Amino acid sequence: RFAVLTNSTLVPLPLAVYYASAAICVERGSAIAAAVASAALAAAISANLSCAIMVPMHLGLVALGARRPAAATAIACLVLAGSFAVESYDAARQMVAVVLRVPAAWRLGVASGLLLSLGLFRRRLAAFLIMRRARFAALPAQLRVRAAMTSAAVYVNTVAWLGCALVSLRIAQVQYLAPLIVPLVFLAADAANQLSRRMVIGVSAIGVLALLSFPFAPLGTSITGVLLQLLSAFVLVVTLLWAIRWPRQRDLFSWAEPGLAFIAAGLVLLGSLPDLLIVPRMRQSWPVIASEQVAHDLYAAGYTTPELFASMQWQSFSTLRDLVLALNPNFFGPSEPFADTGWSLLPLLVDPAVVPRTEGVELTVPVSHSQSAIVVRAPSYLDRSHPRRCHSAACDDERAPQSCAERPSDRPLHRLPPFVETITTGDFVPGRSGEYCVRFSIPVHTFGSGGRHLVRVVDQWPARLRIRRVSGVQFLGELPGAEVTLLDDHVSTGELQVEISAHYVPAASWWEEPPLIEVTAANEHLLAPFRAGRASIM
């Protein structure tokens, strides 16, 4: 759950400033540029902790490119540590605490080993650095910057793959590849110098088309992340082949492959066009500003975090959920018990003309001239606070081994994920082709009010969703299907089962909440975009 600790919207600017400053340091040997790069890297680490893998690479570039390597490296270390400690004091304090928890004998042994190694190999190390600095300084400025960016791309890519493989036995995760994007873009621009005018126009047209189409592709970021992982895997293979077969007399940095320009320009285009063409829809991805305003207004209205977490129809509103939890007025207080409210809060992005026709609108936040963020409060027949989630390899195989998780009613709400501790039974093993099936069993209670509630699964391509079964309560609708109407003619208790199946993407662990929207009969018009296939909560 490392992604919860990141804020990717803040990463591009400090990373761009870091690489620009690092390039100036390599080009001119400036210690001031090295200090600015250190401060920018500290800001990037604060926004996304995965950027910490850049620290060894950064210090190596400063030592290699600065005119006074010892002083510049010392300044870079001080600025990096100081900037991060000032901006992220709690995180820095926790890191120091982790180091101090290591037994003193281990710390003393490691320090002694390092000092002894430096003493024994000081002359050889100094001679090696002097030789490398002399060869590096003899290169033209363009080749020095190209070498720095190529080294950064190779370093980030290799460390990300090795780290994820050794620590979590998984492929490189997208968040660890964030520092890889800027050097790839730089190398693509550098390679474009070798293209003809006609080819440059073609690359530019691809890039403009990608930028124009990307905002209209609801799954564009997810698909582009997968493509970035594939490109990263290709870079890793090329790096390994080069390390094994590259002749020593050949200069790696004297050329730039023109095809890289087309690869970089086409990455976003390939990430947006398939989704844009295959699944055209209106996104329900909340902007950060709207999410923050809604979270502030909900707390100002007197809601508590346990109430919001239990009543909100969260599915896929990750930005809103994260901000609701982060802005909790009692964030540093004692853990509060999980609340079962009996009503629901439905956050949606709608056309402003829809707001006056909707009953129970708790608050409205304008997003743009064509969109408003609303939160609708209504009684709920679904008990979202106590779902039972089971995983299996196939939906049609009732005998397939399953792993199930339940939320006991007495567990407190945590500050960090998993927000509600669950009791898990069994282990989940996906099918041979990566197939999996997730089933949510949600308790249903009706109270004899005579009303009707409509419950619908929300399309989340490429996964397949359906309501599989409703038991214990009266309902209308064909099952399995996408929507049912729950009747409340008398007091009853039952269960509604939602079934999700997919292959690999999205991962089975992604489904934490039942992907349902529940509205009263008076607010049936809110389902119109979802019924028409024009809306997605991705």
mmCIF file of C-alpha atoms in Angstrom, residues 351-496:
data_model
loop_
_atom_site.group_PDB
_atom_site.id
_atom_site.type_symbol
_atom_site.label_atom_id
_atom_site.label_comp_id
_atom_site.label_asym_id
_atom_site.label_seq_id
_atom_site.Cartn_x
_atom_site.Cartn_y
_atom_site.Cartn_z
ATOM 1 C CA ASP A 351 -24.136 18.455 -14.482
ATOM 2 C CA PRO A 352 -25.147 21.564 -12.474
ATOM 3 C CA ALA A 353 -28.673 21.282 -13.902
ATOM 4 C CA VAL A 354 -29.096 17.961 -12.077
ATOM 5 C CA VAL A 355 -28.596 19.453 -8.609
ATOM 6 C CA PRO A 356 -32.066 21.112 -8.199
ATOM 7 C CA ARG A 357 -33.810 17.844 -9.192
ATOM 8 C CA THR A 358 -31.931 15.760 -6.619
ATOM 9 C CA GLU A 359 -33.317 15.073 -3.141
ATOM 10 C CA GLY A 360 -31.111 15.013 -0.075
ATOM 11 C CA VAL A 361 -28.190 17.044 -1.456
ATOM 12 C CA GLU A 362 -26.002 17.605 1.589
ATOM 13 C CA LEU A 363 -23.512 19.929 -0.089
ATOM 14 C CA THR A 364 -22.519 21.186 -3.538
ATOM 15 C CA VAL A 365 -19.075 22.288 -4.738
ATOM 16 C CA PRO A 366 -18.711 23.826 -8.244
ATOM 17 C CA VAL A 367 -15.929 22.156 -10.217
ATOM 18 C CA SER A 368 -16.328 23.779 -13.643
ATOM 19 C CA HIS A 369 -19.046 25.309 -15.791
ATOM 20 C CA SER A 370 -20.161 21.796 -16.773
ATOM 21 C CA GLN A 371 -19.598 19.885 -13.523
ATOM 22 C CA SER A 372 -20.503 20.138 -9.853
ATOM 23 C CA ALA A 373 -19.481 17.871 -6.997
ATOM 24 C CA ILE A 374 -22.413 16.852 -4.814
ATOM 25 C CA VAL A 375 -22.886 14.644 -1.784
ATOM 26 C CA VAL A 376 -26.338 13.089 -1.430
ATOM 27 C CA ARG A 377 -27.537 11.774 1.925
ATOM 28 C CA ALA A 378 -30.271 9.132 2.088
ATOM 29 C CA PRO A 379 -31.317 6.127 4.182
ATOM 30 C CA SER A 380 -29.477 2.984 3.160
ATOM 31 C CA TYR A 381 -30.634 -0.600 2.919
ATOM 32 C CA LEU A 382 -27.049 -1.799 2.410
ATOM 33 C CA ASP A 383 -24.734 -2.238 5.361
ATOM 34 C CA ARG A 384 -21.462 -1.233 3.689
ATOM 35 C CA SER A 385 -19.592 -1.286 6.985
ATOM 36 C CA HIS A 386 -19.653 -5.108 7.260
ATOM 37 C CA PRO A 387 -19.055 -6.616 3.802
ATOM 38 C CA ARG A 388 -17.583 -10.090 3.442
ATOM 39 C CA ARG A 389 -15.035 -10.385 0.619
ATOM 40 C CA CYS A 390 -13.948 -13.707 -0.875
ATOM 41 C CA HIS A 391 -11.390 -14.431 -3.596
ATOM 42 C CA SER A 392 -11.314 -17.458 -5.858
ATOM 43 C CA ALA A 393 -9.674 -18.445 -9.113
ATOM 44 C CA ALA A 394 -12.926 -18.685 -11.094
ATOM 45 C CA CYS A 395 -16.457 -17.408 -10.523
ATOM 46 C CA ASP A 396 -18.145 -20.527 -11.894
ATOM 47 C CA ASP A 397 -16.191 -22.955 -9.734
ATOM 48 C CA GLU A 398 -17.960 -23.105 -6.387
ATOM 49 C CA ARG A 399 -15.396 -25.608 -5.126
ATOM 50 C CA ALA A 400 -12.389 -23.433 -5.922
ATOM 51 C CA PRO A 401 -10.193 -22.630 -2.903
ATOM 52 C CA GLN A 402 -11.104 -19.248 -1.479
ATOM 53 C CA SER A 403 -9.690 -16.677 0.879
ATOM 54 C CA CYS A 404 -12.275 -14.599 2.703
ATOM 55 C CA ALA A 405 -12.061 -11.487 4.843
ATOM 56 C CA GLU A 406 -14.589 -10.164 7.337
ATOM 57 C CA ARG A 407 -14.834 -6.886 9.248
ATOM 58 C CA PRO A 408 -15.680 -7.450 12.906
ATOM 59 C CA SER A 409 -17.931 -4.735 14.297
ATOM 60 C CA ASP A 410 -15.675 -4.006 17.283
ATOM 61 C CA ARG A 411 -12.544 -3.015 15.341
ATOM 62 C CA PRO A 412 -11.354 0.639 15.497
ATOM 63 C CA LEU A 413 -10.715 2.767 12.437
ATOM 64 C CA HIS A 414 -6.980 3.032 11.702
ATOM 65 C CA ARG A 415 -5.105 6.096 10.457
ATOM 66 C CA LEU A 416 -3.276 4.187 7.725
ATOM 67 C CA PRO A 417 -4.324 1.260 5.511
ATOM 68 C CA PRO A 418 -5.751 -1.188 6.155
ATOM 69 C CA PHE A 419 -8.159 1.325 7.678
ATOM 70 C CA VAL A 420 -10.314 -1.383 9.217
ATOM 71 C CA GLU A 421 -8.597 -4.555 10.385
ATOM 72 C CA THR A 422 -10.138 -7.681 8.888
ATOM 73 C CA ILE A 423 -10.030 -11.350 9.786
ATOM 74 C CA THR A 424 -8.731 -13.332 6.808
ATOM 75 C CA THR A 425 -9.197 -17.053 6.277
ATOM 76 C CA GLY A 426 -7.394 -19.070 3.613
ATOM 77 C CA ASP A 427 -4.970 -18.122 0.863
ATOM 78 C CA PHE A 428 -5.881 -16.905 -2.603
ATOM 79 C CA VAL A 429 -4.226 -18.461 -5.672
ATOM 80 C CA PRO A 430 -5.214 -16.965 -9.067
ATOM 81 C CA GLY A 431 -5.911 -19.105 -12.113
ATOM 82 C CA ARG A 432 -3.278 -20.117 -14.647
ATOM 83 C CA SER A 433 -4.079 -17.158 -16.917
ATOM 84 C CA GLY A 434 -4.176 -14.710 -14.021
ATOM 85 C CA GLU A 435 -7.942 -15.021 -13.722
ATOM 86 C CA TYR A 436 -9.548 -14.213 -10.421
ATOM 87 C CA CYS A 437 -13.017 -13.719 -8.993
ATOM 88 C CA VAL A 438 -13.960 -11.437 -6.099
ATOM 89 C CA ARG A 439 -17.326 -11.768 -4.377
ATOM 90 C CA PHE A 440 -18.710 -9.215 -1.976
ATOM 91 C CA SER A 441 -21.543 -10.264 0.312
ATOM 92 C CA ILE A 442 -23.251 -7.147 1.724
ATOM 93 C CA PRO A 443 -25.891 -7.374 4.476
ATOM 94 C CA VAL A 444 -29.279 -5.844 3.515
ATOM 95 C CA HIS A 445 -31.887 -4.497 5.969
ATOM 96 C CA THR A 446 -35.337 -3.121 5.111
ATOM 97 C CA PHE A 447 -37.606 -1.380 7.608
ATOM 98 C CA GLY A 448 -41.128 -1.547 6.150
ATOM 99 C CA SER A 449 -41.222 2.093 5.014
ATOM 100 C CA GLY A 450 -42.760 1.242 1.642
ATOM 101 C CA GLY A 451 -39.931 2.911 -0.289
ATOM 102 C CA ARG A 452 -37.718 1.555 -3.031
ATOM 103 C CA HIS A 453 -33.975 1.765 -3.501
ATOM 104 C CA LEU A 454 -32.094 1.097 -6.731
ATOM 105 C CA VAL A 455 -28.697 -0.604 -6.491
ATOM 106 C CA ARG A 456 -26.386 -0.780 -9.498
ATOM 107 C CA VAL A 457 -22.866 -2.029 -10.137
ATOM 108 C CA VAL A 458 -20.701 0.490 -11.963
ATOM 109 C CA ASP A 459 -18.856 -0.468 -15.130
ATOM 110 C CA GLN A 460 -15.110 -0.576 -14.511
ATOM 111 C CA TRP A 461 -13.541 -1.936 -17.676
ATOM 112 C CA PRO A 462 -11.693 -4.259 -18.177
ATOM 113 C CA ALA A 463 -13.207 -6.016 -15.134
ATOM 114 C CA ARG A 464 -16.646 -7.651 -15.452
ATOM 115 C CA LEU A 465 -19.142 -6.842 -12.694
ATOM 116 C CA ARG A 466 -22.618 -8.126 -11.906
ATOM 117 C CA ILE A 467 -25.039 -8.588 -9.035
ATOM 118 C CA ARG A 468 -25.097 -12.335 -8.648
ATOM 119 C CA ARG A 469 -27.723 -12.958 -6.003
ATOM 120 C CA VAL A 470 -30.149 -11.243 -3.597
ATOM 121 C CA SER A 471 -31.593 -13.270 -0.742
ATOM 122 C CA GLY A 472 -33.843 -12.601 2.236
ATOM 123 C CA VAL A 473 -35.472 -9.408 0.895
ATOM 124 C CA GLN A 474 -37.925 -8.621 -1.899
ATOM 125 C CA PHE A 475 -36.466 -7.202 -5.110
ATOM 126 C CA LEU A 476 -37.185 -6.546 -8.772
ATOM 127 C CA GLY A 477 -34.749 -7.280 -11.582
ATOM 128 C CA GLU A 478 -33.156 -10.139 -13.488
ATOM 129 C CA LEU A 479 -30.173 -11.841 -11.908
ATOM 130 C CA PRO A 480 -27.354 -12.052 -12.536
ATOM 131 C CA GLY A 481 -27.484 -8.488 -13.774
ATOM 132 C CA ALA A 482 -26.199 -4.950 -13.356
ATOM 133 C CA GLU A 483 -29.104 -3.450 -11.368
ATOM 134 C CA VAL A 484 -31.853 -4.434 -8.927
ATOM 135 C CA THR A 485 -34.641 -2.577 -7.120
ATOM 136 C CA LEU A 486 -34.910 -3.394 -3.417
ATOM 137 C CA LEU A 487 -38.470 -3.295 -2.072
ATOM 138 C CA ASP A 488 -39.268 -2.222 1.488
ATOM 139 C CA ASP A 489 -42.772 -3.558 2.019
ATOM 140 C CA HIS A 490 -41.924 -5.131 5.368
ATOM 141 C CA VAL A 491 -39.059 -5.558 7.825
ATOM 142 C CA SER A 492 -36.551 -8.062 6.474
ATOM 143 C CA THR A 493 -32.895 -9.013 6.565
ATOM 144 C CA GLY A 494 -30.911 -10.530 3.729
ATOM 145 C CA GLU A 495 -27.799 -10.366 1.618
ATOM 146 C CA LEU A 496 -26.736 -8.953 -1.742
#
